[in-house]
Coordinates of N, CA and C in Angstrom, one line a residue:
L1 N -62.2 -34.7 3.8 CA -60.6 -34.5 3.9 C -60.0 -36.0 4.4
F2 N -60.2 -36.8 5.5 CA -59.6 -38.0 5.8 C -60.4 -39.1 5.6
R3 N -59.9 -40.3 4.8 CA -60.6 -41.4 4.6 C -60.5 -41.9 6.2
S4 N -61.4 -43.0 6.6 CA -61.8 -43.8 7.7 C -60.5 -45.0 7.8
D5 N -60.1 -45.7 6.5 CA -59.1 -46.2 6.9 C -57.8 -46.0 7.0
T6 N -57.8 -44.4 6.8 CA -56.3 -43.7 7.1 C -55.9 -43.5 7.8
I7 N -56.9 -43.0 8.9 CA -56.9 -42.1 10.3 C -58.1 -42.3 11.0
F8 N -57.8 -42.2 12.4 CA -59.1 -42.4 13.4 C -60.0 -41.4 13.2
P9 N -61.5 -41.5 13.2 CA -62.3 -40.4 12.6 C -62.3 -39.4 13.1
S10 N -62.0 -39.4 15.1 CA -62.1 -38.6 16.0 C -60.9 -37.7 15.5
I11 N -59.5 -37.8 15.1 CA -58.7 -37.1 14.9 C -58.8 -36.8 13.6
G12 N -58.9 -37.1 12.5 CA -59.7 -36.8 11.0 C -60.5 -35.4 11.2
T13 N -61.2 -35.7 12.6 CA -62.2 -34.4 12.7 C -62.0 -33.1 13.5
L14 N -61.1 -33.8 14.1 CA -59.9 -32.5 15.1 C -59.0 -31.9 13.7
L15 N -58.5 -32.5 12.7 CA -57.5 -31.7 12.1 C -58.3 -30.8 11.5
S16 N -59.7 -31.6 10.7 CA -60.2 -30.6 10.1 C -61.1 -29.4 10.2
Y17 N -61.1 -29.2 11.8 CA -61.7 -28.5 12.8 C -60.4 -27.2 12.4
I18 N -59.1 -27.7 12.7 CA -58.2 -27.1 13.3 C -58.0 -26.1 11.6
Q19 N -58.1 -26.8 10.7 CA -57.5 -26.5 9.2 C -58.6 -25.5 9.0
G20 N -60.1 -25.5 9.4 CA -60.5 -24.4 9.5 C -60.4 -23.2 10.2
L21 N -60.0 -23.1 11.6 CA -59.4 -22.0 12.2 C -58.5 -21.2 11.4
N22 N -57.7 -21.9 10.7 CA -56.6 -20.9 10.0 C -56.0 -20.1 11.0
P23 N -55.2 -20.9 12.0 CA -54.4 -20.1 13.0 C -53.4 -19.0 12.8
G24 N -53.0 -18.9 11.8 CA -52.2 -17.8 11.3 C -50.3 -18.4 11.7
P25 N -49.6 -17.4 11.9 CA -48.3 -17.9 12.3 C -48.0 -18.6 13.2
N26 N -46.6 -19.1 13.5 CA -46.3 -19.7 14.4 C -46.8 -21.4 15.1
R27 N -47.4 -21.7 13.6 CA -48.2 -23.0 13.7 C -47.1 -24.3 14.1
L28 N -47.2 -24.7 15.2 CA -46.0 -25.9 15.6 C -47.0 -27.4 15.2
W29 N -45.8 -28.3 14.9 CA -46.5 -29.7 14.5 C -45.6 -31.1 14.7
S30 N -46.0 -31.8 15.3 CA -45.4 -33.2 15.0 C -46.2 -34.4 15.0
A31 N -46.0 -35.1 15.2 CA -47.4 -36.6 15.0 C -46.6 -37.7 15.9
F32 N -47.7 -38.6 16.7 CA -47.0 -39.6 17.2 C -48.4 -40.9 17.3
G33 N -48.3 -42.1 16.8 CA -49.0 -42.6 17.2 C -48.5 -44.1 17.2
S34 N -50.0 -45.1 17.3 CA -49.7 -46.4 17.5 C -50.7 -47.3 16.1
Y35 N -50.6 -48.1 16.1 CA -51.7 -48.9 15.3 C -51.3 -50.3 15.5
G36 N -52.2 -50.9 15.1 CA -52.5 -52.7 15.3 C -52.1 -53.4 13.8
W37 N -52.6 -53.1 12.6 CA -51.7 -53.9 11.4 C -51.6 -53.0 10.3
G38 N -52.6 -51.9 10.3 CA -52.3 -51.1 9.0 C -51.4 -49.9 9.2
G39 N -51.5 -49.2 10.1 CA -50.4 -47.9 9.9 C -50.8 -47.0 9.0
G40 N -50.0 -46.2 9.2 CA -50.2 -44.8 8.2 C -50.7 -43.6 8.3
A41 N -51.2 -43.7 9.6 CA -52.1 -42.3 10.2 C -50.9 -41.4 10.5
V42 N -49.9 -41.3 11.1 CA -48.8 -40.6 11.0 C -48.2 -39.8 9.5
E43 N -48.4 -40.9 9.0 CA -47.7 -40.3 7.2 C -48.8 -39.0 6.9
H44 N -50.4 -39.5 7.2 CA -51.2 -38.7 6.7 C -51.5 -37.2 7.8
I45 N -51.4 -37.5 8.9 CA -51.4 -36.2 9.5 C -49.6 -35.5 9.4
M46 N -48.9 -35.9 8.8 CA -47.6 -35.4 8.2 C -48.1 -34.4 6.8
K47 N -48.8 -35.4 6.0 CA -49.3 -34.7 4.9 C -50.2 -33.3 5.1
F48 N -51.1 -33.5 5.9 CA -51.9 -32.5 6.4 C -51.3 -31.5 7.1
Y49 N -50.0 -31.6 7.6 CA -49.3 -30.2 8.1 C -48.3 -29.4 7.6
K50 N -47.9 -30.3 6.3 CA -47.2 -30.2 5.3 C -47.8 -29.0 4.1
E51 N -49.2 -29.4 4.3 CA -50.7 -28.8 3.4 C -50.4 -27.4 3.7
N52 N -50.7 -27.4 4.8 CA -51.4 -26.3 5.7 C -49.7 -25.6 6.6
Q53 N -48.9 -26.1 5.9 CA -47.2 -25.2 6.3 C -47.3 -24.7 7.7
Y54 N -47.5 -25.9 8.8 CA -47.3 -25.8 9.8 C -45.5 -26.0 9.9
E55 N -44.8 -25.9 10.9 CA -43.5 -25.9 11.3 C -43.2 -27.0 12.0
L56 N -42.6 -28.0 11.4 CA -42.1 -29.1 12.1 C -41.1 -29.4 13.2
V57 N -41.9 -29.1 14.5 CA -40.7 -29.2 15.3 C -40.3 -30.4 16.3
A58 N -40.4 -31.9 15.6 CA -39.7 -32.7 15.7 C -40.1 -34.0 14.9
Q59 N -39.1 -35.0 14.5 CA -39.4 -36.1 13.7 C -40.9 -36.9 14.1
P60 N -41.9 -36.9 13.5 CA -43.0 -37.9 14.1 C -42.4 -39.3 14.4
V61 N -43.2 -39.9 15.3 CA -43.1 -41.5 15.9 C -44.2 -42.1 15.7
E62 N -44.2 -43.3 15.1 CA -45.2 -44.5 15.1 C -44.6 -45.6 15.8
A63 N -45.4 -46.4 15.9 CA -45.6 -47.7 16.9 C -46.3 -48.7 16.7
K64 N -46.0 -49.6 16.3 CA -46.7 -51.2 15.9 C -47.3 -51.6 17.4
F65 N -48.5 -51.3 17.6 CA -49.0 -51.9 19.1 C -48.2 -50.9 20.0
K66 N -47.6 -51.5 21.2 CA -47.1 -50.9 22.1 C -45.7 -50.4 21.8
P67 N -45.4 -49.2 22.1 CA -43.7 -48.5 21.9 C -42.7 -49.8 22.3
N68 N -41.6 -49.8 22.0 CA -40.5 -50.4 22.4 C -39.5 -49.1 22.8
G69 N -38.5 -49.9 23.7 CA -37.4 -48.9 24.6 C -36.8 -48.0 23.2
E70 N -36.8 -48.1 22.4 CA -36.3 -47.3 21.1 C -36.9 -46.1 20.5
E71 N -38.6 -46.4 20.8 CA -39.7 -45.7 20.2 C -40.0 -44.9 21.7
Y72 N -39.9 -45.2 22.7 CA -40.0 -44.2 24.3 C -39.0 -43.2 23.8
A73 N -37.4 -43.7 23.5 CA -36.6 -42.6 23.3 C -36.8 -41.5 22.7
E74 N -37.6 -41.7 21.2 CA -38.1 -40.9 20.2 C -39.2 -39.9 20.7
L75 N -39.8 -41.0 21.2 CA -41.2 -39.9 22.2 C -40.7 -38.8 22.7
T76 N -39.5 -39.3 23.6 CA -38.9 -38.3 24.8 C -38.2 -37.2 24.0
K77 N -37.8 -37.2 23.1 CA -37.2 -36.5 22.1 C -38.1 -35.5 21.8
L78 N -39.0 -35.8 21.1 CA -40.2 -35.0 20.5 C -41.0 -34.6 21.8
A79 N -41.0 -34.5 22.9 CA -41.6 -34.0 23.7 C -40.7 -32.7 24.3
E80 N -39.5 -33.5 24.3 CA -38.6 -32.2 24.9 C -38.2 -31.2 23.9
A81 N -38.6 -31.5 22.7 CA -38.2 -30.2 21.2 C -39.6 -29.6 21.2
V82 N -40.8 -30.1 21.9 CA -42.0 -29.3 21.8 C -41.6 -28.4 23.1
V83 N -41.1 -28.8 24.0 CA -41.0 -27.9 25.3 C -40.2 -26.7 25.2
K84 N -39.0 -27.5 24.4 CA -38.4 -25.8 24.1 C -38.4 -24.8 23.3
K85 N -39.2 -25.3 22.1 CA -40.0 -24.5 21.2 C -40.6 -23.5 21.7
I86 N -41.5 -23.9 22.5 CA -42.8 -23.2 23.2 C -42.2 -22.6 24.0
A87 N -41.0 -22.7 24.9 CA -40.1 -21.9 25.8 C -39.3 -20.9 24.6
E88 N -39.0 -21.1 23.4 CA -38.4 -20.3 22.5 C -39.3 -19.1 22.5
M89 N -40.3 -19.6 22.0 CA -41.5 -18.9 21.6 C -42.0 -17.6 23.0
K90 N -42.0 -18.1 23.7 CA -42.1 -17.2 25.0 C -41.2 -16.1 25.4
E91 N -39.8 -16.2 24.7 CA -38.9 -15.2 24.9 C -39.1 -14.0 23.7

């Protein structure tokens, strides 16, 4: 499913496992990650979730090496969106 040059192998294994579960409705997703030189893992995760028809909760965030201030703000928005969506689902 995932080549080792596109995504960290343990994450690829986890996504393959999740896909096999076929968890049903209300599947939510977003992604975040960092990279050293190549990048692109977040793009591959997005493709996986789109193919499996998960609902996008917040725009994914990808940083080169350590996130900067703007990227931390984006990560905060991502986390807040996830918390909000989960709270809505409980209602």
